XYZ file of C-alpha atoms in Angstrom:
549
model
C 48.770 -4.422 -10.472
C 47.399 -4.905 -7.475
C 43.323 -4.572 -7.170
C 41.780 -1.656 -5.937
C 41.283 -1.455 -1.995
C 37.538 -1.555 -0.666
C 35.372 -1.911 2.384
C 35.080 -5.483 2.879
C 31.754 -6.568 4.864
C 32.499 -10.509 5.759
C 30.535 -13.101 6.601
C 26.992 -11.354 6.768
C 23.816 -13.367 6.716
C 20.972 -12.224 4.306
C 17.727 -11.832 5.975
C 15.644 -13.592 3.722
C 17.908 -17.007 2.809
C 20.350 -17.195 5.546
C 23.123 -17.238 2.866
C 26.440 -15.808 4.276
C 27.942 -13.728 2.129
C 30.546 -10.741 1.621
C 29.693 -7.199 0.743
C 32.251 -4.986 -1.255
C 31.628 -1.142 -0.999
C 34.269 1.445 -2.927
C 36.725 3.276 -0.492
C 36.810 6.190 -2.554
C 34.311 9.218 -3.129
C 30.709 8.242 -4.021
C 27.744 10.432 -4.613
C 25.377 8.248 -2.558
C 24.131 10.309 0.221
C 20.305 10.979 0.701
C 20.048 13.869 -1.518
C 21.575 12.713 -4.811
C 22.507 16.431 -5.557
C 25.159 16.290 -3.256
C 28.713 14.899 -3.464
C 30.148 12.612 -0.588
C 33.932 13.785 -0.037
C 34.789 10.297 0.919
C 33.397 6.932 1.982
C 33.316 7.746 5.752
C 29.863 7.506 7.231
C 27.551 10.815 7.454
C 27.416 9.684 11.188
C 29.797 7.162 12.826
C 28.991 6.787 16.493
C 31.732 4.540 17.226
C 34.286 6.325 14.897
C 35.873 3.031 14.145
C 34.910 2.758 10.711
C 36.044 6.502 10.105
C 39.074 6.088 11.283
C 39.663 2.890 9.441
C 38.819 4.440 6.468
C 41.061 7.319 6.758
C 43.856 5.366 7.894
C 43.206 3.020 4.459
C 43.082 6.015 2.114
C 45.939 8.201 3.632
C 48.468 5.856 4.446
C 49.324 4.801 0.988
C 49.068 5.874 -2.803
C 45.772 4.835 -4.503
C 47.001 1.321 -5.881
C 48.517 0.416 -2.426
C 45.821 1.399 -0.301
C 44.482 -1.304 2.268
C 41.469 -2.520 2.343
C 38.952 -2.325 5.729
C 37.798 -5.710 6.456
C 34.653 -5.713 8.860
C 33.987 -8.909 10.741
C 30.010 -9.027 10.179
C 29.614 -12.749 11.538
C 26.248 -12.775 13.673
C 25.092 -9.485 11.570
C 22.180 -9.516 9.437
C 21.954 -7.788 6.042
C 18.436 -6.550 4.986
C 16.523 -4.092 2.757
C 16.806 -0.773 4.500
C 14.174 -0.173 7.139
C 11.229 2.256 6.146
C 9.159 4.307 8.470
C 5.933 5.310 6.717
C 4.674 7.839 9.401
C 7.057 10.025 11.227
C 7.004 13.800 12.576
C 9.876 16.044 11.666
C 8.965 19.452 13.262
C 10.541 21.274 10.473
C 9.569 23.874 9.518
C 7.702 25.519 12.419
C 8.985 23.546 15.602
C 12.523 22.763 15.321
C 12.917 22.921 18.852
C 11.003 19.725 19.008
C 13.166 18.224 15.944
C 14.733 19.436 12.806
C 15.156 17.487 9.566
C 18.933 17.076 10.540
C 18.009 15.856 14.241
C 15.045 13.608 12.814
C 17.231 11.932 10.080
C 19.976 11.296 12.228
C 17.363 9.426 14.857
C 16.185 7.366 11.822
C 19.582 6.564 10.617
C 20.346 5.637 13.940
C 17.414 3.250 14.132
C 18.497 1.711 11.180
C 16.057 3.213 8.801
C 17.327 4.290 5.081
C 13.851 6.159 3.995
C 10.781 8.019 6.122
C 7.595 9.438 5.262
C 6.916 12.849 6.681
C 3.492 13.892 7.867
C 1.859 17.090 6.897
C 1.610 18.487 10.037
C 4.426 20.850 9.771
C 4.045 24.711 10.500
C 2.727 25.720 7.857
C 1.044 22.441 6.704
C 2.589 20.568 4.179
C -0.351 21.190 1.584
C 1.315 22.530 -1.358
C 0.076 25.993 -1.066
C 1.827 29.127 -2.242
C 2.504 30.982 0.867
C 2.019 34.470 2.215
C 3.489 36.256 5.403
C 0.034 36.104 7.095
C 0.124 32.259 7.343
C 1.351 31.185 10.590
C 4.869 29.894 10.293
C 5.544 31.061 6.537
C 7.953 33.660 7.718
C 10.595 30.743 8.411
C 10.009 29.048 4.585
C 9.922 32.445 2.764
C 13.235 33.883 4.682
C 14.710 30.634 3.351
C 13.819 31.575 -0.370
C 10.732 29.283 -0.820
C 7.090 29.983 -1.440
C 5.807 26.392 0.224
C 6.642 23.992 2.531
C 6.738 21.335 -0.311
C 9.849 23.489 -1.857
C 11.379 23.695 1.331
C 11.650 20.272 1.901
C 12.568 19.234 -1.518
C 15.922 21.597 -1.111
C 16.442 21.500 2.597
C 19.658 19.542 1.970
C 21.056 22.390 -0.557
C 20.223 25.511 1.273
C 20.979 24.151 4.828
C 24.188 22.616 3.818
C 23.658 19.321 5.452
C 24.285 16.118 4.653
C 21.192 13.795 5.729
C 21.485 10.310 6.239
C 18.280 8.852 4.973
C 16.032 9.116 2.475
C 12.903 10.880 2.856
C 9.274 11.119 0.887
C 6.373 13.530 1.666
C 2.832 12.857 2.691
C 0.561 16.082 1.645
C -1.866 17.243 3.735
C -5.770 16.367 2.481
C -7.065 19.761 3.668
C -5.892 23.271 3.214
C -4.095 23.967 6.168
C -4.686 20.621 7.789
C -8.016 22.630 9.077
C -10.370 19.919 7.381
C -12.742 22.585 5.683
C -11.592 22.203 2.051
C -9.171 19.805 0.256
C -6.085 20.504 -0.782
C -5.898 21.513 -4.355
C -4.434 18.923 -6.561
C -2.700 21.467 -8.938
C -0.489 22.818 -5.937
C 1.064 19.345 -5.270
C 0.551 16.963 -8.060
C 3.839 18.026 -10.112
C 5.804 16.497 -6.730
C 4.326 13.058 -7.199
C 6.505 10.532 -8.206
C 5.993 6.803 -9.097
C 8.319 4.185 -8.971
C 9.101 3.881 -12.749
C 10.561 7.838 -12.805
C 12.192 7.745 -9.152
C 15.633 7.762 -10.877
C 14.717 10.469 -13.558
C 16.547 14.002 -13.701
C 13.632 15.503 -12.120
C 14.849 17.312 -9.068
C 11.896 16.693 -7.206
C 12.230 12.982 -7.386
C 14.604 12.989 -4.637
C 11.623 13.711 -2.145
C 8.322 12.833 -3.780
C 4.870 13.052 -2.540
C 3.939 9.500 -2.171
C 0.597 9.757 0.207
C -2.206 12.056 1.366
C -3.254 12.454 4.822
C -4.494 15.098 7.498
C -2.456 12.673 9.940
C -2.907 14.254 13.451
C -6.471 14.318 12.862
C -9.003 11.912 10.475
C -9.789 13.243 7.192
C -13.094 14.964 7.801
C -16.629 13.964 6.464
C -17.113 17.112 4.493
C -14.055 16.506 2.338
C -13.437 12.896 2.127
C -14.885 12.015 -1.346
C -12.894 15.075 -2.832
C -9.672 13.809 -1.171
C -10.496 10.392 -2.517
C -10.653 11.786 -6.152
C -7.416 13.606 -5.738
C -5.491 10.623 -4.547
C -6.894 8.559 -7.350
C -6.048 11.164 -9.924
C -2.656 11.375 -8.542
C -2.177 7.535 -7.905
C -1.287 7.568 -4.539
C -2.792 6.368 -1.311
C -4.744 8.013 1.133
C -2.948 7.242 4.688
C -5.628 8.239 7.429
C -5.654 8.763 11.253
C -8.209 6.645 11.746
C -9.800 7.936 15.073
C -11.643 10.939 16.177
C -12.715 12.095 19.288
C -13.740 15.303 20.679
C -12.583 15.013 24.534
C -10.635 12.516 26.738
C -6.975 12.179 27.078
C -6.487 8.273 27.744
C -8.137 4.970 26.996
C -11.842 4.782 28.560
C -11.490 2.069 30.986
C -10.457 1.245 34.603
C -7.372 3.416 34.296
C -9.182 6.798 33.291
C -11.610 6.434 36.129
C -8.688 5.816 38.681
C -7.136 9.129 37.427
C -9.800 10.767 37.421
C -9.589 12.062 34.020
C -11.996 11.422 30.860
C -11.494 8.582 28.622
C -11.448 8.196 25.072
C -13.963 4.892 24.018
C -12.286 2.478 21.255
C -15.389 3.183 19.411
C -13.727 6.690 18.160
C -11.355 4.408 16.409
C -13.669 1.876 14.810
C -16.168 4.433 13.517
C -13.444 5.875 11.175
C -12.106 2.703 10.502
C -15.632 1.570 9.144
C -15.950 4.665 7.262
C -12.603 4.738 5.563
C -13.486 0.705 4.609
C -16.695 1.677 3.166
C -14.965 4.675 1.114
C -12.485 1.863 -0.092
C -15.192 -0.388 -1.298
C -17.068 2.496 -3.087
C -14.212 3.895 -4.890
C -11.674 1.079 -4.699
C -9.180 3.818 -3.664
C -6.374 2.200 -1.385
C -6.950 3.286 1.965
C -4.078 2.745 4.652
C -5.002 2.984 8.070
C -2.656 4.329 10.543
C -1.629 3.368 13.995
C -4.593 0.732 14.827
C -4.946 -0.289 18.272
C -8.178 -1.855 19.130
C -9.412 -5.589 18.719
C -12.807 -4.301 17.303
C -11.048 -1.898 14.533
C -8.453 -5.152 13.770
C -11.444 -7.255 13.335
C -13.089 -4.718 10.824
C -9.809 -4.575 8.902
C -9.513 -8.594 8.833
C -12.973 -8.764 7.276
C -12.108 -6.180 4.396
C -9.198 -7.837 3.609
C -11.170 -10.738 3.279
C -13.614 -9.038 0.929
C -10.423 -7.943 -1.095
C -11.004 -4.620 -0.580
C -7.711 -2.042 -1.135
C -7.158 -1.683 2.645
C -3.681 -1.632 4.659
C -2.939 -0.816 7.865
C -0.018 -0.300 10.287
C 0.423 -0.434 14.089
C 3.275 0.949 16.281
C 5.645 -0.518 18.752
C 4.015 1.091 21.874
C 0.749 -0.987 20.832
C 2.334 -3.919 20.964
C 4.691 -3.279 24.013
C 2.505 -1.305 26.371
C -1.164 -1.004 27.483
C -3.460 1.683 29.476
C -1.978 0.315 32.764
C 1.360 1.834 31.848
C 0.230 5.390 32.254
C 0.275 4.840 35.715
C 4.458 4.578 35.863
C 5.100 6.768 32.784
C 2.321 9.600 32.993
C 2.349 11.692 30.102
C 5.357 9.820 28.406
C 2.693 7.185 27.822
C 0.197 9.762 26.595
C -0.306 9.323 22.550
C -3.385 9.626 20.093
C -4.884 7.113 19.698
C -4.118 6.245 23.453
C -2.583 3.467 24.629
C -5.540 0.823 24.901
C -6.289 -1.941 27.430
C -4.380 -5.352 27.937
C -6.814 -7.200 25.914
C -6.331 -4.729 22.823
C -2.605 -5.004 23.204
C -3.108 -8.938 22.862
C -5.276 -8.317 19.999
C -2.704 -5.981 18.308
C -0.218 -8.887 18.753
C -2.615 -11.255 17.249
C -3.252 -9.137 14.359
C 0.578 -8.917 13.436
C 0.866 -12.753 13.773
C -2.179 -13.413 11.527
C -1.182 -10.818 8.725
C -4.066 -8.342 9.465
C -1.235 -5.939 10.215
C 0.702 -4.887 7.243
C 3.432 -3.017 8.369
C 4.973 -1.272 12.016
C 5.337 2.605 12.066
C 6.690 4.571 14.973
C 4.327 7.444 14.760
C 7.739 9.658 15.863
C 6.225 12.371 17.534
C 8.834 14.361 19.339
C 8.197 16.880 21.917
C 10.027 19.061 24.409
C 10.415 17.993 28.131
C 8.808 21.201 29.017
C 5.583 20.386 27.177
C 5.580 16.675 28.448
C 5.915 17.985 32.258
C 2.511 19.403 31.996
C -0.502 17.598 33.435
C -2.032 14.685 31.945
C -4.928 16.772 30.662
C -2.708 19.492 29.329
C 0.268 17.696 27.513
C 0.679 17.083 24.045
C -0.048 13.562 22.449
C 2.728 11.755 21.219
C 6.167 9.896 21.881
C 9.432 9.320 19.786
C 10.352 5.922 18.347
C 12.795 6.056 15.430
C 15.794 5.000 17.623
C 14.161 2.198 19.793
C 11.652 0.623 17.504
C 13.884 -2.349 16.343
C 15.024 -3.393 19.641
C 11.349 -2.937 21.422
C 9.603 -4.777 18.158
C 12.393 -7.776 18.156
C 12.261 -8.095 22.031
C 8.152 -8.235 22.174
C 7.710 -10.072 18.812
C 10.470 -11.942 18.105
C 11.666 -13.036 21.724
C 8.387 -13.455 22.965
C 7.777 -16.226 20.356
C 5.220 -14.495 18.063
C 7.152 -13.989 14.884
C 10.664 -14.693 13.393
C 12.990 -11.880 12.537
C 12.366 -12.184 8.903
C 8.888 -11.757 9.375
C 9.790 -8.315 11.700
C 11.902 -7.073 8.706
C 9.012 -7.357 6.166
C 6.985 -5.474 8.651
C 9.750 -2.754 8.893
C 11.098 -2.743 5.865
C 9.297 -4.648 2.724
C 5.869 -3.586 3.398
C 6.603 0.190 4.173
C 8.446 0.585 0.918
C 5.778 -1.243 -1.106
C 3.391 1.544 0.423
C 5.869 4.276 -0.246
C 5.957 3.074 -3.923
C 9.674 2.307 -3.481
C 10.917 -0.841 -4.891
C 12.401 -3.712 -2.236
C 15.775 -4.676 -2.573
C 16.133 -8.237 -3.427
C 19.672 -8.893 -2.304
C 20.023 -12.556 -3.709
C 19.376 -10.794 -7.475
C 22.594 -8.885 -7.375
C 24.774 -11.587 -5.873
C 27.912 -12.834 -7.801
C 30.672 -15.414 -7.070
C 33.574 -14.431 -5.110
C 36.597 -12.889 -7.010
C 40.033 -14.030 -5.449
C 41.386 -10.419 -6.019
C 38.614 -8.934 -3.939
C 38.011 -11.490 -1.159
C 39.483 -13.724 1.520
C 38.223 -16.997 2.562
C 35.752 -17.936 5.202
C 38.192 -16.210 8.162
C 37.125 -13.339 10.215
C 39.363 -10.269 9.551
C 40.583 -10.918 13.158
C 41.702 -14.327 12.271
C 43.196 -13.430 8.905
C 45.076 -10.468 10.617
C 46.534 -13.182 13.078
C 47.483 -15.492 10.332
C 48.892 -12.709 8.087
C 51.004 -11.632 11.398
C 52.184 -15.167 11.787
C 53.615 -15.191 8.088
C 51.594 -18.130 6.678
C 48.982 -18.086 3.803
C 46.478 -20.371 2.380
C 45.400 -20.229 -1.359
C 41.898 -21.508 -0.567
C 39.328 -18.743 -1.645
C 36.094 -18.070 -0.308
C 32.986 -20.039 -1.465
C 30.595 -17.183 -0.355
C 28.867 -15.470 -2.986
C 29.418 -11.529 -3.056
C 27.414 -8.368 -3.554
C 29.573 -5.901 -5.127
C 28.338 -2.251 -4.577
C 31.137 -0.718 -6.595
C 29.342 -1.953 -9.823
C 26.808 0.795 -11.247
C 23.544 -0.247 -11.422
C 21.334 1.951 -13.669
C 18.151 3.134 -12.289
C 18.837 1.498 -8.932
C 20.130 2.558 -5.621
C 20.725 -0.674 -3.189
C 19.749 0.779 0.304
C 20.518 -1.592 3.115
C 20.523 -2.058 6.956
C 22.933 -4.139 8.912
C 20.832 -5.397 12.031
C 22.435 -7.466 15.262
C 19.298 -9.583 16.011
C 21.108 -10.805 19.282
C 22.626 -8.018 20.667
C 21.199 -7.064 23.847
C 21.437 -3.172 24.973
C 19.951 -0.582 27.080
C 17.671 2.205 25.549
C 19.316 5.322 26.839
C 17.351 8.454 25.660
C 20.156 11.157 26.690
C 22.308 9.320 23.859
C 19.193 9.928 21.255
C 20.227 12.106 17.918
C 16.549 13.151 18.273
C 16.305 16.632 19.992
C 13.687 14.903 22.029
C 13.590 12.465 24.672
C 9.744 11.620 25.399
C 9.866 7.956 25.327
C 8.424 5.413 27.755
C 10.913 2.723 26.927
C 13.882 4.553 29.041
C 15.973 2.010 30.447
C 14.580 -1.202 28.745
C 16.710 -3.752 27.867
C 16.186 -5.048 24.431
C 17.578 -7.400 21.898
C 17.949 -6.445 18.283
C 20.651 -3.468 17.427
C 20.617 -1.632 14.288
C 24.487 -1.486 13.407
C 25.005 0.742 10.250
C 22.835 1.588 7.256
C 24.230 1.848 3.734
C 22.662 4.320 1.047
C 23.543 3.104 -2.498
C 27.307 2.211 -1.849
C 28.330 4.239 1.272
C 27.744 3.685 4.831
C 25.208 6.483 6.168
C 25.410 5.508 9.625
C 27.501 3.281 11.764
C 28.284 2.003 15.135
C 30.642 -1.025 14.092
C 33.047 -1.334 16.946
C 36.697 -1.430 16.712
C 36.914 -4.948 17.509
C 35.352 -5.791 14.315
C 37.410 -3.812 12.003
C 40.742 -4.528 10.409
C 43.393 -3.042 7.562
C 44.572 -5.547 5.003
C 46.277 -5.092 1.587
C 44.185 -6.384 -1.178
C 46.736 -8.898 -2.389
C 47.147 -10.321 1.190
C 43.397 -10.637 1.549
C 43.001 -12.518 -1.615
C 45.606 -15.127 -0.486
C 44.649 -15.503 3.146
C 42.611 -18.790 4.048
């Protein structure tokens, strides 16, 4: 009997060992979409930008009986296989501002950027604070009309009530204060049932699909008056505080020569350092893990560096825009370069890169903040803060950090995948742990699909079998979902916001030529996103594949 047909990824390089392997995925239906309560109808990607993989899978499954189906073979030479990228800091404006971003558009943007998991910040409307809603609360009508009495429940069940397949996993960050107003701490009993730790992520509990894994009032620093109570709540729940480590009452861009040139009020770097020092003191006093968001100044990095030397439970992130841009770029990009904290001086930008290099920065987060073009066309004084970043992050970071010679691609993947996953309580995938020897029934040898096709067409065969090891995703692994990103680190491409999946276009990186292209994502055992070109895809009979050289 012929071996069952599969999707075979040939000659892909493992990110941390440089080993060339093959990957086998099932060609038939799986239940590996982001919300595991949904059942995928087939192995076709949820999103297929090129449509090439979808067409190949459909051709393979529809042309023959099951035992005679052809395998879809993808030439992955030059591609990197990595644990799925994770973004610990995104703003999806759903509920409340879906004209800027919906769960569907935001998750699609994340998948396009190579991400398999994101952490949603609590500045939704209403705030993601766990409270039961009533119709007097701003924005509550949308949530209640959908049949839910809290934003947490709304986001827990989004895929079911919307009927949408979402191409990424997402976790939730609960608001530190009620309504994110900073006056009183959110109530632990309102949201603790939704907290989930790594040991129970694959249990049958419904809310484990989208657990609360952190607490923050992002968009604002946690206020002094409730900080101690928030720390106690975080400790009881066993989750980190992720703090917007900056506070200012006035100012629109970095205080310096550019703010004076533009005659706008500036934001001094001390506004960041003050909150960073306060939060470090909290970590020292309570031993509560404090994660500092979007750090941007040399002085703040030095304070964090010293805290780490002291052994305190402190971690931090920075964002692609702080390593790629400085306040001088506001002159060119205007409000598309306005964010909070603001782009800092050229010296601060260099200090940010140095903090990435020496390990002070634990991870890279996009702080993806969608806004409408109408909003961003307001004056520098009036326009909202924030830019989008999910679909450009890997390319921008690879171009600045790897092409710039500061770090290698392996370290970049640690910053964009392994470390964020750890913060979010996700077990990082060790690809080598799941590799096995090649099976002649499943795999061809070291030739690419295009070479194999030529050999097959010429009628010649060779019995040599591939010596590459195999990651077989058809094998069920209890309690483990293997989420992966396929990256093309050497591919050059141009950032074109008009082609983004996000509703928003507010980026200063339009028209940038970058290297490092996210090619595809895999959730468990199915493609979630693909832009694999048709030139890399071919069809083969399983018995033919096993005998080709």
